[in-house]
Coordinates of C-alpha atoms and ligand atoms in Angstrom, one line a residue:
M1 CA 24.0 -8.1 17.7
L2 CA 25.6 -4.9 18.7
S3 CA 26.5 -6.2 22.1
T4 CA 28.1 -9.4 20.6
A5 CA 30.2 -7.3 18.3
A6 CA 31.2 -5.2 21.3
V7 CA 32.2 -8.3 23.3
V8 CA 34.3 -9.6 20.5
F9 CA 36.0 -6.2 20.2
I10 CA 36.8 -6.1 23.8
L11 CA 38.1 -9.7 23.8
V12 CA 40.3 -8.8 20.9
S13 CA 41.7 -5.7 22.5
V14 CA 42.3 -7.5 25.8
T15 CA 44.2 -10.2 23.9
F16 CA 46.5 -7.6 22.4
A17 CA 47.0 -5.9 25.8
L18 CA 48.2 -9.1 27.5
P19 CA 51.9 -9.5 28.4
S20 CA 53.7 -11.6 25.8
D21 CA 54.4 -14.5 28.0
F22 CA 50.8 -15.0 28.9
K23 CA 49.3 -18.0 27.1
L24 CA 45.6 -18.1 26.3
P25 CA 44.2 -21.6 26.9
K26 CA 43.6 -23.6 23.8
L27 CA 40.0 -23.6 22.8
K28 CA 39.6 -27.3 23.4
E29 CA 40.7 -27.0 27.0
A30 CA 38.7 -23.9 27.6
G31 CA 35.7 -25.9 28.5
T32 CA 34.0 -29.2 28.2
Q33 CA 30.7 -30.3 26.9
W34 CA 27.7 -31.6 28.8
A35 CA 24.6 -33.2 27.4
L36 CA 21.2 -33.8 28.9
L37 CA 19.0 -36.0 26.8
V38 CA 15.4 -36.6 27.8
A39 CA 12.5 -38.7 26.4
G40 CA 9.3 -37.6 28.3
S41 CA 6.9 -40.4 27.3
N42 CA 6.4 -44.1 27.9
G43 CA 4.4 -46.9 26.1
W44 CA 5.0 -48.8 22.9
G45 CA 3.0 -46.2 20.8
N46 CA 5.6 -43.6 21.8
Y47 CA 8.6 -45.9 20.9
R48 CA 9.9 -43.1 18.7
H49 CA 10.7 -40.7 21.5
Q50 CA 13.1 -43.0 23.3
A51 CA 14.5 -44.1 19.9
D52 CA 15.4 -40.5 19.2
V53 CA 17.1 -40.0 22.5
C54 CA 19.1 -43.2 22.2
H55 CA 20.3 -42.0 18.8
A56 CA 21.2 -38.6 20.2
Y57 CA 23.3 -40.4 22.9
N58 CA 25.2 -42.2 20.2
I59 CA 25.9 -38.9 18.4
V60 CA 27.4 -37.1 21.4
R61 CA 29.1 -40.2 22.8
G62 CA 30.5 -41.0 19.3
H63 CA 31.9 -37.5 19.0
G64 CA 33.8 -37.8 22.2
V65 CA 31.6 -36.3 24.9
P66 CA 32.6 -38.4 28.0
E67 CA 30.0 -40.8 29.5
E68 CA 30.3 -38.9 32.8
Q69 CA 29.1 -35.7 31.1
I70 CA 26.0 -37.2 29.4
I71 CA 22.8 -37.5 31.5
V72 CA 20.0 -39.6 30.1
M73 CA 16.4 -39.6 31.3
M74 CA 14.1 -42.1 29.6
Y75 CA 11.4 -44.4 30.9
D76 CA 13.2 -47.5 29.5
D77 CA 10.1 -49.6 28.8
I78 CA 10.8 -50.1 25.1
A79 CA 13.8 -52.3 24.6
Y80 CA 12.3 -55.1 26.7
N81 CA 8.6 -54.3 26.0
K82 CA 6.4 -57.3 25.5
E83 CA 5.6 -55.9 22.0
N84 CA 9.2 -55.8 21.0
P85 CA 10.0 -58.7 18.6
N86 CA 13.7 -57.9 19.0
P87 CA 14.2 -57.7 22.8
G88 CA 17.0 -55.4 23.8
E89 CA 16.9 -53.5 20.6
I90 CA 15.7 -50.0 19.6
I91 CA 16.0 -48.7 16.1
N92 CA 15.6 -45.1 14.8
Q93 CA 15.2 -45.8 11.1
P94 CA 13.9 -48.7 9.0
G95 CA 16.4 -51.5 9.1
G96 CA 18.6 -49.3 11.3
E97 CA 21.1 -50.4 13.8
N98 CA 20.4 -50.9 17.5
V99 CA 20.7 -47.4 19.1
Y100 CA 19.9 -48.8 22.6
K101 CA 23.2 -50.5 22.8
G102 CA 25.6 -48.8 25.1
V103 CA 23.2 -46.1 26.3
K104 CA 23.7 -45.4 30.0
I105 CA 20.4 -44.4 31.5
D106 CA 20.5 -42.2 34.6
Y107 CA 16.9 -41.7 35.4
R108 CA 14.2 -44.2 34.4
G109 CA 10.5 -45.0 35.1
K110 CA 8.9 -42.6 37.6
D111 CA 12.2 -40.7 38.0
V112 CA 11.5 -39.2 34.6
N113 CA 9.6 -36.2 35.9
P114 CA 9.9 -32.4 35.7
T115 CA 11.2 -31.9 39.2
T116 CA 14.1 -34.2 38.6
F117 CA 14.7 -32.7 35.2
L118 CA 14.9 -29.2 36.7
N119 CA 17.2 -30.4 39.5
V120 CA 19.5 -32.1 37.1
L121 CA 19.7 -28.9 34.9
Q122 CA 20.5 -26.8 38.0
G123 CA 23.1 -29.2 39.3
K124 CA 21.2 -29.7 42.5
E125 CA 22.9 -32.9 43.5
E126 CA 21.5 -32.9 47.1
N127 CA 17.9 -32.9 45.7
V128 CA 18.4 -36.0 43.6
K129 CA 20.3 -38.0 46.2
G130 CA 19.0 -41.6 46.1
I131 CA 17.1 -41.0 42.9
G132 CA 18.4 -42.8 39.8
S133 CA 22.2 -42.4 39.3
G134 CA 22.0 -39.1 41.1
K135 CA 24.0 -37.5 38.3
V136 CA 23.4 -33.8 37.6
L137 CA 25.0 -31.2 35.3
K138 CA 28.2 -29.9 36.9
S139 CA 28.9 -27.6 34.1
K140 CA 31.0 -24.5 34.8
S141 CA 31.0 -21.0 33.3
T142 CA 33.4 -22.2 30.6
D143 CA 31.4 -25.3 29.6
N144 CA 28.9 -25.8 26.9
V145 CA 25.6 -27.6 27.5
F146 CA 23.4 -29.4 25.0
V147 CA 19.8 -30.2 26.0
N148 CA 17.6 -32.4 23.9
F149 CA 14.0 -33.1 24.9
V150 CA 11.6 -35.2 22.9
D151 CA 8.0 -35.9 23.7
H152 CA 4.4 -34.6 23.5
G153 CA 3.6 -31.0 24.1
A154 CA 0.8 -28.4 24.0
P155 CA 0.7 -24.6 24.2
G156 CA 3.1 -23.5 26.9
L157 CA 4.0 -26.9 28.2
I158 CA 5.9 -30.1 27.6
A159 CA 4.7 -33.5 29.0
F160 CA 6.4 -36.0 31.2
P161 CA 4.8 -39.4 31.8
D162 CA 2.6 -38.1 34.7
E163 CA 3.2 -34.4 34.9
F164 CA 3.5 -31.2 32.8
L165 CA 6.5 -28.9 32.7
H166 CA 5.2 -25.3 32.1
A167 CA 7.1 -22.9 29.9
V168 CA 7.5 -20.3 32.7
D169 CA 9.1 -22.9 35.0
L170 CA 11.6 -24.0 32.4
N171 CA 12.6 -20.4 31.5
I172 CA 13.0 -19.4 35.2
V173 CA 15.4 -22.3 35.6
L174 CA 17.3 -21.3 32.5
D175 CA 17.6 -17.7 33.9
R176 CA 18.9 -19.1 37.2
M177 CA 21.5 -21.3 35.4
H178 CA 22.7 -18.1 33.6
D179 CA 22.9 -16.2 36.9
N180 CA 24.7 -19.0 38.6
K181 CA 27.2 -19.2 35.7
Q182 CA 26.4 -22.8 35.0
Y183 CA 27.3 -22.7 31.3
H184 CA 29.2 -20.7 28.7
Q185 CA 26.7 -21.4 25.9
L186 CA 23.6 -23.6 25.9
L187 CA 22.0 -25.2 22.9
F188 CA 18.5 -26.6 23.4
Y189 CA 16.9 -28.9 20.7
L190 CA 13.2 -29.4 21.4
E191 CA 10.9 -31.8 19.6
T192 CA 7.3 -31.5 20.8
C193 CA 4.1 -30.3 19.4
E194 CA 3.7 -26.5 19.8
S195 CA 7.3 -26.5 20.9
G196 CA 7.8 -22.9 19.8
S197 CA 5.5 -21.8 22.7
M198 CA 8.1 -23.0 25.2
F199 CA 10.4 -20.2 24.3
S200 CA 8.5 -17.6 22.2
S201 CA 8.5 -14.3 24.0
L202 CA 10.0 -16.0 27.1
L203 CA 13.6 -16.9 26.3
R204 CA 16.1 -14.1 26.7
K205 CA 18.1 -13.1 23.7
D206 CA 21.2 -12.1 25.7
Y207 CA 21.8 -15.2 27.9
N208 CA 23.9 -17.3 25.5
I209 CA 21.1 -19.7 25.0
L210 CA 19.9 -20.8 21.5
A211 CA 16.7 -23.0 21.3
V212 CA 15.7 -24.8 18.1
T213 CA 12.2 -26.2 18.1
A214 CA 10.5 -28.8 15.8
A215 CA 7.4 -26.7 15.3
N216 CA 6.0 -23.1 15.9
S217 CA 3.7 -22.2 18.8
T218 CA 0.5 -23.6 17.3
Q219 CA 1.6 -26.6 15.3
S220 CA 1.9 -30.3 15.8
S221 CA 5.3 -32.0 15.4
F222 CA 5.4 -35.1 13.2
A223 CA 6.2 -38.8 13.7
C224 CA 7.9 -40.7 10.9
Y225 CA 9.1 -44.2 9.8
F226 CA 6.2 -46.5 10.5
D227 CA 7.6 -50.0 10.9
T228 CA 5.2 -52.8 9.9
K229 CA 7.0 -55.4 12.0
L230 CA 7.3 -53.3 15.1
R231 CA 3.9 -51.7 14.6
T232 CA 4.9 -48.3 15.7
F233 CA 6.8 -45.2 14.4
L234 CA 10.5 -45.2 14.8
G235 CA 11.3 -41.5 14.8
D236 CA 10.1 -37.9 14.8
L237 CA 10.7 -35.8 11.7
F238 CA 12.7 -33.0 13.2
S239 CA 14.8 -35.2 15.4
V240 CA 15.6 -37.7 12.6
N241 CA 16.5 -34.9 10.3
W242 CA 19.0 -33.1 12.6
M243 CA 20.5 -36.4 13.7
Q244 CA 20.9 -37.8 10.2
N245 CA 22.5 -34.5 9.2
S246 CA 24.9 -34.8 12.2
D247 CA 25.8 -38.3 11.3
N248 CA 26.7 -37.3 7.8
R249 CA 28.6 -34.1 8.3
N250 CA 31.8 -32.9 9.9
L251 CA 30.7 -31.2 13.1
N252 CA 33.9 -29.3 13.2
S253 CA 33.1 -27.4 10.1
E254 CA 29.3 -27.2 10.1
T255 CA 27.7 -24.3 11.9
I256 CA 24.4 -24.5 13.9
D257 CA 22.9 -22.2 11.2
E258 CA 23.9 -24.6 8.4
Q259 CA 22.2 -27.5 10.1
F260 CA 19.2 -25.3 11.0
S261 CA 18.7 -24.3 7.3
I262 CA 19.0 -27.8 6.1
V263 CA 16.8 -29.3 8.7
R264 CA 14.2 -26.6 8.3
K265 CA 13.9 -27.4 4.7
E266 CA 13.7 -31.1 5.3
T267 CA 11.2 -30.8 8.0
N268 CA 8.6 -29.3 5.8
K269 CA 5.4 -30.4 7.6
S270 CA 6.0 -28.0 10.5
H271 CA 8.0 -24.8 10.9
V272 CA 11.3 -25.5 12.6
M273 CA 12.0 -22.3 14.7
E274 CA 14.8 -20.6 16.5
F275 CA 14.7 -18.5 19.7
G276 CA 17.1 -16.8 22.0
D277 CA 20.7 -15.8 21.1
L278 CA 20.7 -16.1 17.3
A279 CA 24.4 -15.0 17.2
M280 CA 25.2 -18.5 18.4
N281 CA 24.2 -19.7 15.0
Q282 CA 27.7 -19.1 13.7
L283 CA 29.2 -21.6 16.2
M284 CA 30.3 -25.0 15.0
L285 CA 28.1 -27.9 16.1
S286 CA 31.2 -29.6 17.6
N287 CA 31.0 -27.0 20.4
F288 CA 27.9 -28.9 21.7
L289 CA 27.8 -32.3 20.1
G290 CA 31.5 -33.2 20.5
S291 CA 34.5 -32.5 18.4
E292 CA 36.1 -35.9 17.9
Q293 CA 35.9 -37.8 14.6
N294 CA 33.0 -40.3 14.8
N295 CA 34.3 -43.4 13.1
H296 CA 30.9 -44.8 12.8
I297 CA 29.6 -46.2 9.5
V298 CA 26.3 -44.5 8.6
L299 CA 23.6 -46.4 6.8
D300 CA 21.5 -44.8 4.1
A301 CA 18.1 -43.8 5.3
P302 CA 14.8 -43.5 3.4
N303 CA 13.1 -40.1 3.2
P304 CA 11.3 -39.6 6.5
N305 CA 8.7 -37.2 5.0
L306 CA 7.0 -39.9 3.1
D307 CA 4.9 -41.4 5.9
A308 CA 5.1 -38.6 8.4
V309 CA 1.9 -38.0 10.4
P310 CA 1.0 -35.4 13.1
S311 CA 1.6 -36.6 16.6
E312 CA -2.1 -36.7 17.4
D313 CA -2.8 -39.2 14.6
V314 CA -0.1 -41.7 15.5
D315 CA -2.4 -44.0 17.5
I316 CA -5.0 -44.2 14.8
T317 CA -2.5 -44.5 11.9
I318 CA -0.8 -47.4 13.7
Q319 CA -4.2 -49.2 13.8
R320 CA -5.0 -48.4 10.2
N321 CA -1.7 -49.7 9.1
I322 CA -2.2 -52.9 11.1
Y323 CA -5.6 -53.3 9.6
Q324 CA -4.3 -52.8 6.0
A325 CA -1.5 -55.3 6.5
A326 CA -4.0 -57.8 8.0
K327 CA -6.3 -57.3 5.1
E328 CA -3.5 -58.1 2.6
Q329 CA -2.8 -61.3 4.6
N330 CA -6.5 -62.0 4.9
D331 CA -6.0 -62.3 8.7
K332 CA -9.6 -62.0 9.8
K333 CA -8.9 -62.0 13.5
E334 CA -6.3 -59.2 13.3
M335 CA -8.6 -57.2 11.0
E336 CA -11.4 -57.4 13.6
E337 CA -9.0 -56.4 16.4
S338 CA -7.6 -53.4 14.7
W339 CA -11.0 -52.4 13.6
A340 CA -12.2 -52.5 17.2
N341 CA -9.2 -50.4 18.2
I342 CA -10.0 -47.8 15.6
A343 CA -13.6 -47.6 16.8
A344 CA -12.4 -47.2 20.4
I345 CA -10.0 -44.4 19.4
M346 CA -12.8 -42.6 17.5
K347 CA -15.2 -42.9 20.4
K348 CA -12.6 -41.6 22.8
R349 CA -12.0 -38.6 20.5
E350 CA -15.8 -37.9 20.4
E351 CA -15.9 -38.0 24.2
T352 CA -12.9 -35.5 24.4
D353 CA -14.6 -33.2 21.9
S354 CA -17.8 -33.4 23.9
I355 CA -16.2 -32.6 27.2
I356 CA -14.4 -29.6 25.8
K357 CA -17.6 -28.3 24.0
Q358 CA -19.6 -28.6 27.2
I359 CA -17.0 -26.6 29.1
V360 CA -16.9 -23.9 26.4
S361 CA -20.6 -23.7 26.3
L362 CA -20.9 -23.3 30.1
V363 CA -18.2 -20.5 30.1
A364 CA -19.4 -18.6 26.9
G365 CA -23.1 -19.2 27.5
D366 CA -25.4 -21.7 25.9
W367 CA -26.9 -19.3 23.4
N368 CA -23.7 -17.6 22.4
F369 CA -22.8 -19.7 19.4
R370 CA -20.5 -17.1 17.8
E371 CA -18.4 -16.9 20.9
Q372 CA -18.3 -20.6 21.3
Y373 CA -17.2 -21.0 17.7
Q374 CA -14.4 -18.5 18.3
M375 CA -13.3 -20.4 21.5
L376 CA -13.3 -23.7 19.7
T377 CA -11.5 -22.6 16.5
G378 CA -9.3 -19.6 17.5
E379 CA -5.5 -19.8 17.2
N380 CA -4.4 -17.3 19.8
D381 CA -0.9 -17.2 21.1
L382 CA -0.5 -17.9 24.7
F383 CA 0.2 -14.8 26.9
K384 CA -2.1 -15.3 29.9
L385 CA 0.1 -17.8 31.6
D386 CA -1.3 -17.1 35.0
C387 CA -4.7 -18.2 33.8
Y388 CA -3.6 -21.1 31.6
A389 CA -1.3 -23.1 33.8
P390 CA -3.6 -23.6 36.8
I391 CA -6.6 -24.4 34.5
V392 CA -4.5 -27.0 32.6
E393 CA -3.4 -28.5 35.9
H394 CA -7.0 -28.6 37.1
L395 CA -8.2 -30.3 33.9
K396 CA -5.5 -32.9 34.3
D397 CA -6.4 -33.6 37.9
S398 CA -10.2 -33.5 37.6
C399 CA -11.0 -34.7 34.1
G400 CA -9.6 -38.2 34.0
D401 CA -11.4 -39.0 30.7
L402 CA -9.0 -36.6 28.9
D403 CA -6.0 -38.8 29.8
L404 CA -3.7 -35.9 30.4
P405 CA -0.8 -35.5 30.2
S406 CA -0.2 -38.3 27.7
N407 CA -3.1 -38.2 25.2
R408 CA -2.0 -36.0 22.3
Y409 CA -5.6 -35.6 21.0
S410 CA -6.5 -34.1 24.4
L411 CA -3.3 -32.1 24.5
K412 CA -4.3 -30.5 21.2
H413 CA -7.5 -29.3 22.7
L414 CA -5.6 -27.2 25.3
R415 CA -5.5 -24.6 22.6
I416 CA -9.1 -23.9 23.5
V417 CA -7.9 -23.2 27.1
V418 CA -5.6 -20.6 25.6
N419 CA -8.5 -19.1 23.8
L420 CA -10.7 -19.0 26.9
C421 CA -7.9 -17.3 28.9
E422 CA -7.5 -14.7 26.2
R423 CA -11.2 -13.6 26.7
P424 CA -12.4 -11.8 29.8
Y425 CA -13.5 -14.8 31.7
S426 CA -12.1 -15.3 35.2
T427 CA -10.1 -18.3 36.1
D428 CA -12.7 -19.2 38.7
A429 CA -15.5 -19.2 36.1
I430 CA -13.6 -21.6 33.9
I431 CA -12.6 -23.9 36.8
S432 CA -16.2 -24.0 38.0
A433 CA -17.4 -25.0 34.4
I434 CA -14.8 -27.7 34.4
D435 CA -16.0 -29.0 37.8
K436 CA -19.6 -29.2 36.4
V437 CA -18.6 -31.1 33.3
C438 CA -15.9 -33.4 34.8
V439 CA -17.7 -35.0 37.8
Ligands
NAG1 C1 2.5 -21.6 12.7 O1 2.3 -22.3 11.5 C2 0.9 -22.2 11.1 C3 0.8 -23.2 9.9 O2 1.7 -22.8 8.9 C4 0.6 -20.8 10.8 O3 -0.8 -20.8 10.4 C5 0.8 -19.9 12.0 O4 0.5 -18.6 11.7 C6 2.2 -20.1 12.5 N1 2.3 -19.4 13.8 C7 3.3 -18.7 14.1 C8 3.3 -18.0 15.4 O5 4.3 -18.6 13.4
NAG2 C1 8.8 -31.9 1.6 O1 10.1 -32.5 1.4 C2 10.1 -33.7 0.7 C3 11.5 -34.2 0.5 O2 12.1 -34.4 1.7 C4 9.4 -33.6 -0.6 O3 9.3 -34.9 -1.2 C5 8.0 -33.0 -0.5 O4 7.4 -32.8 -1.7 C6 8.1 -31.7 0.3 N1 6.8 -31.2 0.6 C7 6.5 -29.9 0.4 C8 5.1 -29.5 0.8 O5 7.3 -29.1 0.0

């Protein structure tokens, strides 16, 4: 705070000290905006992540951020998915308009991965040559950058279709971007489970970066807007809330803080959090989302809280809703199918629980029930990153039954790895227990 005040003071005094014929550049010309929008998942059950990102594209584009300065990474398997009754269309609210229309995707399919994401952030054009559109952030020290990532997460990591991005690796890159003067200010909106853990005690407070997350370090984020016809969820609670707010307000007169307060209140199933340079809260949203008038007609939207479910319950809720609808129609075949799907999901969950319990029992000792209980139920914050990251990678590579990185029910269990790492067990002991269980 003090340092910001000092900077403002210095700027003011420098201004007065300038010769009178020196013209300061107008604010609008002082820098341009860049946006990097990423959906880290694939599959029809994750429809909502790509829908959110398409909507975000419409917001920044609609507010005048040029196409060349928006980079989109999304798998792109939704619009023309065989499950899509409206080919070529993606919607982000019930009865909503097609948000897929006009979206320019730069990296799709396998190119949606952490390596490419970090290269794009750092403007490393040579590293993405021949990959996707090859577009990277070319932001300068006077430019503002908006990053929006939507997908699954777990303590200290966010997921891409086949790989994890660990919190440390992201924060190292943000530090480097700062050192290389690749932005003036950077706003990061993150919607994943346990999203707070990507920045908590990692993001610097003096690097002109503000991160807003859908949840704190130990909570799920929530899906919303189940669509009976599409048989999937259309949005995520935090994302839908900030984007509907952006659609309805004048971004030239609404500060980040105003949006944060409104969205935090509306997203009342998880704690929306802020990290980094909180002084940036006083900036107008137009500094990041674009300052032109969006002449777009906004449809009324139903309350997204009403059917919101935690991310790990999305698959089972979809099947339950299908079952319920089939029952009302007396569609026996569909009832049987969805019932079988529910049974399969339940069985898979039991297998996951069992794998994790066996690992904990091997590490803590068969007889040590109290210790096992603490491992299984504890809610420690993640500090032992050197222990956690390699173990999570090992689980992903050697425990195929857990379906990492994409299965949210398994991702939720990574909390137990946090607990194991907080206790005095060596990484080797934990890895050898994993090897015994996951053969
Ligand atoms: C996160 O939210 C949960 C649920 O409200 C709470 O129990 C937990 O203490 C919170 N953790 C942090 C780090 O704020
Ligand atoms: C959350 O907000 C919705 C309105 O968006 C309201 O209907 C609901 O009661 C709130 N829940 C809690 C726990 O405050």
